[in-house]
Amino acid sequence: MGDLLYGIHPIYEALLAGRREFRRLYISKSRRIKGIETLFELARAGGTPVQYKAPDYFKSRLGDSVHQGVAAQVSELPLSDERAILKKAETDSALPLILGLDGIVDPQNLGSLVRTALAMGVHGIILPKTRAAPLSPAVSKASAGAMEHMLFARVANLVAALQRLKKAGLWVAGSHAGSQNAVDQADFNVGLVLVIGGEGKGLRPLVCKTCDYLVCVPQKTGIDSLNAAVAGAMIMYEVTRQRRK
């Protein structure tokens, strides 16, 4: 089993991260090496066989995906667990920051959240085994390769996982459009699990009850016009803004 990564950034970042086994690198015959020299050199240095393929190969395997004329047959991204994420957080000089995702099923939203999370110093991401997009090549592409550097834990029960993290001393804050607590009024200078709900439905009721507090991004319109990735990015930025102060 494995994945067919595609696109320059996901493959380059996967090579840098060194967490996947690279079995083969495919380059389109219509693709010039100029522009992917570093990627090409990294693959060759690691002993990855390189094959040149006709453009039809990429079309048949990847459809209309933006592959940029490069793909790689790799092993699946290794998963972590809560303990490893907590250990990483505890050894960092920054306060713990873990992202919990409840019902994020769209690969583009998941990729965007992962990209922001890496930029904002999130120590790891916890996902349920069901009602969640798989950690697919599409997500790696949407994250511009950030997924290759992030720790992920898949859990059977998100509520139980949040309760375990609370027992470990972390606070749990949930993003909820119906909350009366504006995100810039919350105190994020604590070890934190930030939980973002899925597109349309938001956080499930039991997840909401498990949170220590709920926050929202104030909006001038009367409707919730922010998707999960945008709202999550704004809240993650507010967490890091407060902590910098």
PDB file of N, CA and C in Angstrom, residues 93-152:
ATOM      1  N   SER A  93       9.594  25.085  23.880  1.00  0.00           N
ATOM      2  CA  SER A  93       9.589  26.230  24.793  1.00  0.00           C
ATOM      3  C   SER A  93       8.255  26.962  24.767  1.00  0.00           C
ATOM      4  N   ALA A  94       7.484  26.796  23.687  1.00  0.00           N
ATOM      5  CA  ALA A  94       6.174  27.438  23.578  1.00  0.00           C
ATOM      6  C   ALA A  94       5.122  26.634  24.331  1.00  0.00           C
ATOM      7  N   LEU A  95       4.032  27.311  24.690  1.00  0.00           N
ATOM      8  CA  LEU A  95       2.914  26.614  25.313  1.00  0.00           C
ATOM      9  C   LEU A  95       2.341  25.576  24.345  1.00  0.00           C
ATOM     10  N   PRO A  96       1.853  24.456  24.874  1.00  0.00           N
ATOM     11  CA  PRO A  96       1.261  23.441  23.992  1.00  0.00           C
ATOM     12  C   PRO A  96       0.097  23.994  23.180  1.00  0.00           C
ATOM     13  N   LEU A  97       0.066  23.624  21.915  1.00  0.00           N
ATOM     14  CA  LEU A  97      -1.042  23.986  21.034  1.00  0.00           C
ATOM     15  C   LEU A  97      -1.320  22.796  20.122  1.00  0.00           C
ATOM     16  N   ILE A  98      -2.478  22.171  20.336  1.00  0.00           N
ATOM     17  CA  ILE A  98      -2.888  20.999  19.551  1.00  0.00           C
ATOM     18  C   ILE A  98      -4.190  21.347  18.850  1.00  0.00           C
ATOM     19  N   LEU A  99      -4.328  20.887  17.621  1.00  0.00           N
ATOM     20  CA  LEU A  99      -5.534  21.144  16.842  1.00  0.00           C
ATOM     21  C   LEU A  99      -6.377  19.875  16.794  1.00  0.00           C
ATOM     22  N   GLY A 100      -7.647  19.995  17.163  1.00  0.00           N
ATOM     23  CA  GLY A 100      -8.600  18.899  17.028  1.00  0.00           C
ATOM     24  C   GLY A 100      -9.584  19.237  15.914  1.00  0.00           C
ATOM     25  N   LEU A 101      -9.853  18.285  15.046  1.00  0.00           N
ATOM     26  CA  LEU A 101     -10.747  18.535  13.921  1.00  0.00           C
ATOM     27  C   LEU A 101     -11.941  17.589  13.993  1.00  0.00           C
ATOM     28  N   ASP A 102     -13.131  18.166  13.946  1.00  0.00           N
ATOM     29  CA  ASP A 102     -14.358  17.391  14.091  1.00  0.00           C
ATOM     30  C   ASP A 102     -15.190  17.489  12.817  1.00  0.00           C
ATOM     31  N   GLY A 103     -15.102  16.465  11.966  1.00  0.00           N
ATOM     32  CA  GLY A 103     -15.939  16.428  10.779  1.00  0.00           C
ATOM     33  C   GLY A 103     -15.426  17.236   9.611  1.00  0.00           C
ATOM     34  N   ILE A 104     -14.117  17.408   9.511  1.00  0.00           N
ATOM     35  CA  ILE A 104     -13.546  18.087   8.337  1.00  0.00           C
ATOM     36  C   ILE A 104     -13.396  17.035   7.237  1.00  0.00           C
ATOM     37  N   VAL A 105     -14.296  17.055   6.278  1.00  0.00           N
ATOM     38  CA  VAL A 105     -14.325  16.014   5.249  1.00  0.00           C
ATOM     39  C   VAL A 105     -13.821  16.503   3.889  1.00  0.00           C
ATOM     40  N   ASP A 106     -13.674  17.803   3.734  1.00  0.00           N
ATOM     41  CA  ASP A 106     -13.217  18.351   2.458  1.00  0.00           C
ATOM     42  C   ASP A 106     -11.691  18.405   2.429  1.00  0.00           C
ATOM     43  N   PRO A 107     -11.034  17.761   1.455  1.00  0.00           N
ATOM     44  CA  PRO A 107      -9.567  17.748   1.414  1.00  0.00           C
ATOM     45  C   PRO A 107      -8.950  19.135   1.312  1.00  0.00           C
ATOM     46  N   GLN A 108      -9.608  20.052   0.599  1.00  0.00           N
ATOM     47  CA  GLN A 108      -9.061  21.408   0.469  1.00  0.00           C
ATOM     48  C   GLN A 108      -9.067  22.133   1.809  1.00  0.00           C
ATOM     49  N   ASN A 109     -10.171  22.010   2.548  1.00  0.00           N
ATOM     50  CA  ASN A 109     -10.232  22.629   3.871  1.00  0.00           C
ATOM     51  C   ASN A 109      -9.220  22.007   4.818  1.00  0.00           C
ATOM     52  N   LEU A 110      -9.108  20.683   4.777  1.00  0.00           N
ATOM     53  CA  LEU A 110      -8.146  20.021   5.651  1.00  0.00           C
ATOM     54  C   LEU A 110      -6.727  20.467   5.309  1.00  0.00           C
ATOM     55  N   GLY A 111      -6.402  20.502   4.013  1.00  0.00           N
ATOM     56  CA  GLY A 111      -5.072  20.932   3.607  1.00  0.00           C
ATOM     57  C   GLY A 111      -4.773  22.352   4.035  1.00  0.00           C
ATOM     58  N   SER A 112      -5.746  23.246   3.902  1.00  0.00           N
ATOM     59  CA  SER A 112      -5.557  24.638   4.311  1.00  0.00           C
ATOM     60  C   SER A 112      -5.332  24.742   5.817  1.00  0.00           C
ATOM     61  N   LEU A 113      -6.104  23.978   6.582  1.00  0.00           N
ATOM     62  CA  LEU A 113      -5.934  23.986   8.041  1.00  0.00           C
ATOM     63  C   LEU A 113      -4.554  23.462   8.441  1.00  0.00           C
ATOM     64  N   VAL A 114      -4.108  22.416   7.774  1.00  0.00           N
ATOM     65  CA  VAL A 114      -2.796  21.848   8.084  1.00  0.00           C
ATOM     66  C   VAL A 114      -1.692  22.853   7.767  1.00  0.00           C
ATOM     67  N   ARG A 115      -1.828  23.529   6.640  1.00  0.00           N
ATOM     68  CA  ARG A 115      -0.821  24.524   6.245  1.00  0.00           C
ATOM     69  C   ARG A 115      -0.730  25.646   7.274  1.00  0.00           C
ATOM     70  N   THR A 116      -1.897  26.153   7.707  1.00  0.00           N
ATOM     71  CA  THR A 116      -1.915  27.201   8.728  1.00  0.00           C
ATOM     72  C   THR A 116      -1.364  26.683  10.045  1.00  0.00           C
ATOM     73  N   ALA A 117      -1.756  25.468  10.406  1.00  0.00           N
ATOM     74  CA  ALA A 117      -1.311  24.892  11.679  1.00  0.00           C
ATOM     75  C   ALA A 117       0.206  24.806  11.753  1.00  0.00           C
ATOM     76  N   LEU A 118       0.836  24.374  10.679  1.00  0.00           N
ATOM     77  CA  LEU A 118       2.293  24.288  10.677  1.00  0.00           C
ATOM     78  C   LEU A 118       2.909  25.673  10.818  1.00  0.00           C
ATOM     79  N   ALA A 119       2.339  26.650  10.122  1.00  0.00           N
ATOM     80  CA  ALA A 119       2.866  28.014  10.191  1.00  0.00           C
ATOM     81  C   ALA A 119       2.685  28.628  11.570  1.00  0.00           C
ATOM     82  N   MET A 120       1.625  28.248  12.278  1.00  0.00           N
ATOM     83  CA  MET A 120       1.323  28.828  13.587  1.00  0.00           C
ATOM     84  C   MET A 120       1.904  28.023  14.750  1.00  0.00           C
ATOM     85  N   GLY A 121       2.694  27.021  14.458  1.00  0.00           N
ATOM     86  CA  GLY A 121       3.384  26.296  15.514  1.00  0.00           C
ATOM     87  C   GLY A 121       2.567  25.239  16.230  1.00  0.00           C
ATOM     88  N   VAL A 122       1.510  24.740  15.589  1.00  0.00           N
ATOM     89  CA  VAL A 122       0.711  23.665  16.191  1.00  0.00           C
ATOM     90  C   VAL A 122       1.580  22.413  16.335  1.00  0.00           C
ATOM     91  N   HIS A 123       1.506  21.768  17.493  1.00  0.00           N
ATOM     92  CA  HIS A 123       2.357  20.610  17.770  1.00  0.00           C
ATOM     93  C   HIS A 123       1.841  19.310  17.159  1.00  0.00           C
ATOM     94  N   GLY A 124       0.569  19.251  16.876  1.00  0.00           N
ATOM     95  CA  GLY A 124       0.011  18.041  16.274  1.00  0.00           C
ATOM     96  C   GLY A 124      -1.483  18.197  16.064  1.00  0.00           C
ATOM     97  N   ILE A 125      -2.025  17.333  15.236  1.00  0.00           N
ATOM     98  CA  ILE A 125      -3.449  17.398  14.888  1.00  0.00           C
ATOM     99  C   ILE A 125      -4.109  16.064  15.208  1.00  0.00           C
ATOM    100  N   ILE A 126      -5.274  16.139  15.859  1.00  0.00           N
ATOM    101  CA  ILE A 126      -6.028  14.942  16.216  1.00  0.00           C
ATOM    102  C   ILE A 126      -7.289  14.888  15.367  1.00  0.00           C
ATOM    103  N   LEU A 127      -7.473  13.744  14.711  1.00  0.00           N
ATOM    104  CA  LEU A 127      -8.601  13.535  13.803  1.00  0.00           C
ATOM    105  C   LEU A 127      -9.368  12.283  14.212  1.00  0.00           C
ATOM    106  N   PRO A 128     -10.686  12.292  14.069  1.00  0.00           N
ATOM    107  CA  PRO A 128     -11.432  11.047  14.281  1.00  0.00           C
ATOM    108  C   PRO A 128     -11.203  10.085  13.117  1.00  0.00           C
ATOM    109  N   LYS A 129     -11.370   8.811  13.384  1.00  0.00           N
ATOM    110  CA  LYS A 129     -11.205   7.807  12.330  1.00  0.00           C
ATOM    111  C   LYS A 129     -12.338   7.844  11.316  1.00  0.00           C
ATOM    112  N   THR A 130     -13.495   8.350  11.733  1.00  0.00           N
ATOM    113  CA  THR A 130     -14.633   8.500  10.824  1.00  0.00           C
ATOM    114  C   THR A 130     -14.979   9.982  10.725  1.00  0.00           C
ATOM    115  N   ARG A 131     -15.782  10.319   9.728  1.00  0.00           N
ATOM    116  CA  ARG A 131     -16.188  11.710   9.505  1.00  0.00           C
ATOM    117  C   ARG A 131     -14.974  12.636   9.389  1.00  0.00           C
ATOM    118  N   ALA A 132     -13.983  12.203   8.644  1.00  0.00           N
ATOM    119  CA  ALA A 132     -12.801  13.029   8.436  1.00  0.00           C
ATOM    120  C   ALA A 132     -12.172  12.655   7.098  1.00  0.00           C
ATOM    121  N   ALA A 133     -11.675  13.641   6.399  1.00  0.00           N
ATOM    122  CA  ALA A 133     -10.999  13.378   5.128  1.00  0.00           C
ATOM    123  C   ALA A 133      -9.735  12.570   5.391  1.00  0.00           C
ATOM    124  N   PRO A 134      -9.410  11.614   4.531  1.00  0.00           N
ATOM    125  CA  PRO A 134      -8.159  10.872   4.689  1.00  0.00           C
ATOM    126  C   PRO A 134      -6.960  11.774   4.415  1.00  0.00           C
ATOM    127  N   LEU A 135      -5.818  11.386   4.953  1.00  0.00           N
ATOM    128  CA  LEU A 135      -4.582  12.147   4.726  1.00  0.00           C
ATOM    129  C   LEU A 135      -4.009  11.745   3.377  1.00  0.00           C
ATOM    130  N   SER A 136      -4.644  12.236   2.355  1.00  0.00           N
ATOM    131  CA  SER A 136      -4.400  11.802   0.986  1.00  0.00           C
ATOM    132  C   SER A 136      -3.409  12.725   0.275  1.00  0.00           C
ATOM    133  N   PRO A 137      -2.947  12.309  -0.904  1.00  0.00           N
ATOM    134  CA  PRO A 137      -2.122  13.211  -1.711  1.00  0.00           C
ATOM    135  C   PRO A 137      -2.818  14.530  -2.021  1.00  0.00           C
ATOM    136  N   ALA A 138      -4.149  14.520  -2.149  1.00  0.00           N
ATOM    137  CA  ALA A 138      -4.877  15.761  -2.396  1.00  0.00           C
ATOM    138  C   ALA A 138      -4.742  16.724  -1.226  1.00  0.00           C
ATOM    139  N   VAL A 139      -4.739  16.186  -0.001  1.00  0.00           N
ATOM    140  CA  VAL A 139      -4.563  17.027   1.180  1.00  0.00           C
ATOM    141  C   VAL A 139      -3.133  17.565   1.240  1.00  0.00           C
ATOM    142  N   SER A 140      -2.164  16.719   0.924  1.00  0.00           N
ATOM    143  CA  SER A 140      -0.775  17.178   0.902  1.00  0.00           C
ATOM    144  C   SER A 140      -0.601  18.293  -0.115  1.00  0.00           C
ATOM    145  N   LYS A 141      -1.229  18.145  -1.278  1.00  0.00           N
ATOM    146  CA  LYS A 141      -1.160  19.181  -2.312  1.00  0.00           C
ATOM    147  C   LYS A 141      -1.803  20.462  -1.818  1.00  0.00           C
ATOM    148  N   ALA A 142      -2.992  20.363  -1.207  1.00  0.00           N
ATOM    149  CA  ALA A 142      -3.697  21.547  -0.707  1.00  0.00           C
ATOM    150  C   ALA A 142      -2.925  22.240   0.402  1.00  0.00           C
ATOM    151  N   SER A 143      -2.121  21.481   1.136  1.00  0.00           N
ATOM    152  CA  SER A 143      -1.322  22.061   2.218  1.00  0.00           C
ATOM    153  C   SER A 143       0.030  22.573   1.740  1.00  0.00           C
ATOM    154  N   ALA A 144       0.294  22.480   0.435  1.00  0.00           N
ATOM    155  CA  ALA A 144       1.592  22.847  -0.154  1.00  0.00           C
ATOM    156  C   ALA A 144       2.729  22.058   0.498  1.00  0.00           C
ATOM    157  N   GLY A 145       2.428  20.815   0.877  1.00  0.00           N
ATOM    158  CA  GLY A 145       3.443  19.938   1.447  1.00  0.00           C
ATOM    159  C   GLY A 145       3.578  20.037   2.958  1.00  0.00           C
ATOM    160  N   ALA A 146       2.840  20.938   3.608  1.00  0.00           N
ATOM    161  CA  ALA A 146       2.936  21.086   5.067  1.00  0.00           C
ATOM    162  C   ALA A 146       2.538  19.801   5.784  1.00  0.00           C
ATOM    163  N   MET A 147       1.626  19.042   5.191  1.00  0.00           N
ATOM    164  CA  MET A 147       1.182  17.786   5.802  1.00  0.00           C
ATOM    165  C   MET A 147       2.342  16.841   6.077  1.00  0.00           C
ATOM    166  N   GLU A 148       3.381  16.913   5.263  1.00  0.00           N
ATOM    167  CA  GLU A 148       4.504  15.991   5.394  1.00  0.00           C
ATOM    168  C   GLU A 148       5.301  16.227   6.676  1.00  0.00           C
ATOM    169  N   HIS A 149       5.147  17.388   7.295  1.00  0.00           N
ATOM    170  CA  HIS A 149       5.913  17.734   8.503  1.00  0.00           C
ATOM    171  C   HIS A 149       5.080  17.685   9.787  1.00  0.00           C
ATOM    172  N   MET A 150       3.765  17.498   9.656  1.00  0.00           N
ATOM    173  CA  MET A 150       2.879  17.577  10.810  1.00  0.00           C
ATOM    174  C   MET A 150       2.646  16.201  11.434  1.00  0.00           C
ATOM    175  N   LEU A 151       2.508  16.174  12.772  1.00  0.00           N
ATOM    176  CA  LEU A 151       2.135  14.942  13.468  1.00  0.00           C
ATOM    177  C   LEU A 151       0.617  14.812  13.478  1.00  0.00           C
ATOM    178  N   PHE A 152       0.118  13.612  13.157  1.00  0.00           N
ATOM    179  CA  PHE A 152      -1.319  13.340  13.150  1.00  0.00           C
ATOM    180  C   PHE A 152      -1.629  12.126  14.010  1.00  0.00           C
TER     181      PHE A 152
END
